[in-house]
Amino acid sequence: MNELKCEQCGHVNPYGTRLCQACGNPLDEKDKEAAVIDMRYEGVARRSQTYNKTFVDKIWNFFSSVKVGISIIVLTLIASALGTIFPQEMYIPKVVTAAQYYQEEYGVLGQIYYMLGFHNLYGSWWYLALVAALTTSIIIASIDRFFPLYKSLKHQRVKKNAAFMKRQRYVGKEEVDNEDAVLEKAKALLLKRRYRVREEEGNLLAEKGRFARWGPYVNHIGLVLFFTGAMLRFFPGMYIDDSVWVREGDTEVIPGTNGEYFIENEKFVMELYDEEDETFGKAIERAGGMVVQNFQTDAVLYKRKDDGTVGTDPELEKVKEDEIRVNHPLRFNNFRLYQSDYKLNELNTMTFSLRSRESGEDIGTMEIDLFDPESEYDLGDGYKVVVNSYFPNFEFNEDNEPSTKSSIPDNPAFIFQMITPEHPDEGEYSFVGIRRNEDVFGTNDYEMKFAGAEMKNVTGLTVRKDLTLPFIILGASIFMIGLIQGSYWSHRRIWLQRINGQVWVAAHTNKHWESLKKDLGVLSAETGLQAHENEALLLNKKGKN
Amino acid sequence: MGSINGSLLLVAFFMYLLATILFAVAVMGRKWRNKEGEVTGSRWGKIGFAAAIIGFLFSVGYFIARWIEAGHAPVSNMFEYTTFLGIALSFAFLILYAIYKTDVLGMFTMPVVMLIIAYASVFPTEVAPLIPALQSNWLKIHVTTTALGQGILSIGFAAGLIYLIRTLDFTKRSGKVFWLEFIMYSLISLVGFIVVRYLFKLLDYEAVFQYVDKEGQEGEMVYHLPALLGPHQGELLTSGAMEPLLNLPAWMRSDDANTVIWSLVMGLVLYFIIRLIGRKPIGGMLQPALKGINPDTIDEVSYRAIAIGFPVFTLGGLIFAMIWAQIAWTRFWGWDPKEVWALVTFLFYAAYLHLRLSRGWHGEPSAWLCVIGFAIIMFNLVFVNLVIAGLHSYA
Ligand code: HEM
């Protein structure tokens, strides 16, 4: 590839350079004829503008194009929005299958939505591919521009030639009597306005806010880190999303901790706002009465002391106590336990008494732990109750036989075998459930009488470990820093050059020209050196309007 | 509404009205010339700016008073949030005015601030208690920062709108003129909505319907506007109230749909009255007043607003939102519709910035993008909140 020698100053520029990196002279035919030169990236040679031969070049050029980048952003935007037309699968009720749900709720459109896989859009391969393409594009576009731009701005010379100056958006020429004095004054003024001013052969370059130019690159690095962090979730061990239900008074092992940590629920409470409350009373009434003020689990965290041999009861050591509330998870190591669900007044034990129908006399009572019923309860004197069958959540199944829906005692029912002195061998059978008490085989001498129940609250805790968080936090922070850096400052330059016995002024900024105009206004008021919007540019504009 | 905070907000409202008038005088009042014959519009503008500042201070007073009364930051229901958005918009205007001193921006944003505050007070205004998920400082930080970001981005819209009114050719019929008129019509519909709501509020209008919902359950629904659209199998219980023209199917929120129809119809009526009086597109009526404005400057104002608002919005609407979600909902991101639409907003403005900085989309295309961006923000605020109810729904 040919190197380009500047015909004005002799500087040798790499192939693809559009503005001489020493004096700013336009090297490209297009720029030579332009009223205003394209100052983007200082006219520096970028890889993507220079090579287009190999396959790698083509990929590189594709992803470094901002047009392509914007297209990917817009596609991601449209895809994201599509996912909100109907709820995502994770938000639909779990009782029916997804296929059924979308069809029943949303008809044909719902069916199409489901068939296209939009019910799980954000986890789909093509959505992830979009994010991957976005990340690739950001990386390549940034590398393509950052290094040449950085070099160019770092090595920029103060002295510029006339061709460069007169093709700036703001320019002016002034005959002045005492060039030295005027330039000296201009320098002092610009220094006061916090420009950094450099001098070369009596010419000046005043520059301010160059670091804002790096803002986009910093924010892009932040984005890349963020997306990388988000992808790390798919590595095993980085992310745990589990849950555990704990009844009051119980201790359960915390899933994901290899049986090392245990959590005890000492007490679970749900508190409501006072309906008589002076400030909130009216709003509570509008909400139809109950408004929850607090969900709270008084929890104790334990660590296993022994090596955890299977079958042995674990030996536990208390680590800490905490009140787990919504917005206040319990933290240990990399884990958090969140208050996320609850069940009030779950049946825990039921008490029955064995009663003689004839005399009405209670023979004895027995308390059944609904989570761990014994197989028989000996009441003494030849009286014994055998738990023949237990249905924690009773229903009649399809064959009309008694069965259970789950192992949670939401609707417990029993078939008891009552062994009494009168019926010592076979006993009598009794079927007892909530609001039902039947003889299985007709008339019994004895019956099982419900005598009471004990209820407990159950807390549902989400167990979460997320080792990607540090990446996410770092990425987001770097992104914000870069964003602020690039948005709240701008890079401004003013060139003051002695050309043909005149003083020429030219100015450039990458954004927010009004602020630069203010600086130019002050400059002209104080020194008489004026810069106006380039006349050629103004003519162009008039033509267009 | 609590007496103190309510009165403070009312005073603020009238200060914004005063500011609107003053800015309008500054922009249109070519008559006011000083002795040298120069137009002194900008003096009126300065007074308008002062009025806007005073209005802002009163609205801050409202915010503090209500905070004290409720015991938590007043950004937790639709009324409070929307009012705060109005305040944020007025603050954003103050920032941009301080940089560019453009009176015309005041003439356009001050009435929008008033509209938003009036719109807010249509929602129940009593102080509501916080459910556990909302009891978090991060939530307040998230909501206020987001509203501020949205307010600043909306200034970008106002400036974009001014640019379009200033530069479009209204003497010919064209797609652009149609869409600009459509924006004007949308804004007028909002006015229409507020007007009818207040009218029927003054009349204490109420119509109770018995209806059958999606699950086949019977229930009652209260309308505060005469029912053009009734609920599913609706039966009017209030005597003397208007019978609906049409009963909607069960899956639609018929009271909301009814309100929307009312606003659209009122908007149409108001729009045609204005067109009949002015005899040209509304944009064309406003255009002469904007003759003195430099399109390049107002174009830059809109870009500057977005450059300032984008980081604020990102911080509030995404980053603080993620921090809160991580603490309250166990994960920092859950693809809830409201979250997704914040992401859509973010991506949209990212595309805008790239188009502008790297592809030279200045002037008109840039202004249209500002309009679309604002539409996305409003969609998220109104539609996603009220219709696609997710975690964030206040309704
Ligand atoms: C969601 C993703 C992205 C975000 C949030 C983002 C953010 C930004 C921001 C805020 C700027 C500064 C704009 C301004 O100051 O007006 C910027 C500049 C830029 N972005 Fe992105 N960007 C994203 C994706 C991309 C992609 C995919 C490309 C690929 C082509 C890209 C290429 C660029 C370029 C070339 C610049 C200009 C740099 C310069 O002028 O030195 N960005 N970006």
Short mmCIF file of N, CA, C and O in Angstrom, two decimals, chain A residues 12 16 27 104 134 139 148 235 258 270 295 314 373 389 395 404 450:
data_model
loop_
_atom_site.label_atom_id
_atom_site.label_comp_id
_atom_site.label_asym_id
_atom_site.label_seq_id
_atom_site.Cartn_x
_atom_site.Cartn_y
_atom_site.Cartn_z
N VAL A 12 4.86 12.24 5.82
CA VAL A 12 4.45 10.99 5.19
C VAL A 12 3.35 10.34 6.02
O VAL A 12 3.54 10.01 7.19
N GLY A 16 -4.64 5.67 3.29
CA GLY A 16 -5.99 5.80 3.82
C GLY A 16 -6.22 7.08 4.60
O GLY A 16 -7.34 7.41 4.95
N LEU A 27 -5.96 15.39 1.80
CA LEU A 27 -5.21 14.55 0.87
C LEU A 27 -6.16 13.88 -0.11
O LEU A 27 -5.78 13.48 -1.19
N GLU A 104 -55.90 -20.33 24.88
CA GLU A 104 -57.15 -20.02 25.56
C GLU A 104 -57.29 -18.54 25.86
O GLU A 104 -58.36 -17.96 25.73
N LEU A 134 -24.44 -7.39 18.85
CA LEU A 134 -24.31 -6.03 19.38
C LEU A 134 -22.96 -5.87 20.06
O LEU A 134 -22.23 -4.89 19.82
N ILE A 139 -17.34 -3.84 20.07
CA ILE A 139 -15.90 -4.06 20.24
C ILE A 139 -15.15 -3.65 18.98
O ILE A 139 -14.20 -2.86 19.03
N PRO A 148 -6.46 4.81 16.17
CA PRO A 148 -6.02 5.88 15.28
C PRO A 148 -6.38 7.27 15.82
O PRO A 148 -5.55 8.19 15.76
N PHE A 235 -22.60 -20.25 32.84
CA PHE A 235 -21.57 -21.19 33.33
C PHE A 235 -22.06 -21.83 34.62
O PHE A 235 -22.61 -21.15 35.48
N ASN A 258 -24.63 -27.42 49.34
CA ASN A 258 -24.10 -28.77 49.58
C ASN A 258 -24.37 -29.27 50.98
O ASN A 258 -23.52 -29.91 51.61
N MET A 270 -47.27 -11.77 59.08
CA MET A 270 -47.75 -10.85 58.06
C MET A 270 -48.52 -9.78 58.79
O MET A 270 -49.48 -10.07 59.50
N PHE A 295 -44.05 -8.41 55.57
CA PHE A 295 -43.88 -9.86 55.61
C PHE A 295 -42.52 -10.09 56.26
O PHE A 295 -41.53 -9.53 55.83
N PRO A 314 -27.57 -33.80 61.50
CA PRO A 314 -26.48 -32.84 61.43
C PRO A 314 -26.25 -32.13 62.76
O PRO A 314 -27.20 -31.88 63.51
N PRO A 373 -46.95 -38.63 60.38
CA PRO A 373 -47.86 -39.38 61.25
C PRO A 373 -47.26 -40.73 61.67
O PRO A 373 -46.50 -41.33 60.90
N SER A 389 -54.69 -45.44 56.25
CA SER A 389 -54.27 -44.63 55.10
C SER A 389 -54.28 -43.15 55.50
O SER A 389 -55.10 -42.73 56.30
N GLU A 395 -58.37 -36.07 47.65
CA GLU A 395 -59.35 -35.93 46.55
C GLU A 395 -59.75 -37.33 46.10
O GLU A 395 -59.09 -38.31 46.40
N THR A 404 -54.36 -38.58 47.04
CA THR A 404 -53.91 -37.26 47.49
C THR A 404 -53.29 -36.49 46.34
O THR A 404 -52.65 -37.05 45.45
N PHE A 450 -63.06 -35.34 65.90
CA PHE A 450 -62.08 -34.25 65.73
C PHE A 450 -62.04 -33.42 67.01
O PHE A 450 -63.05 -32.96 67.50
#
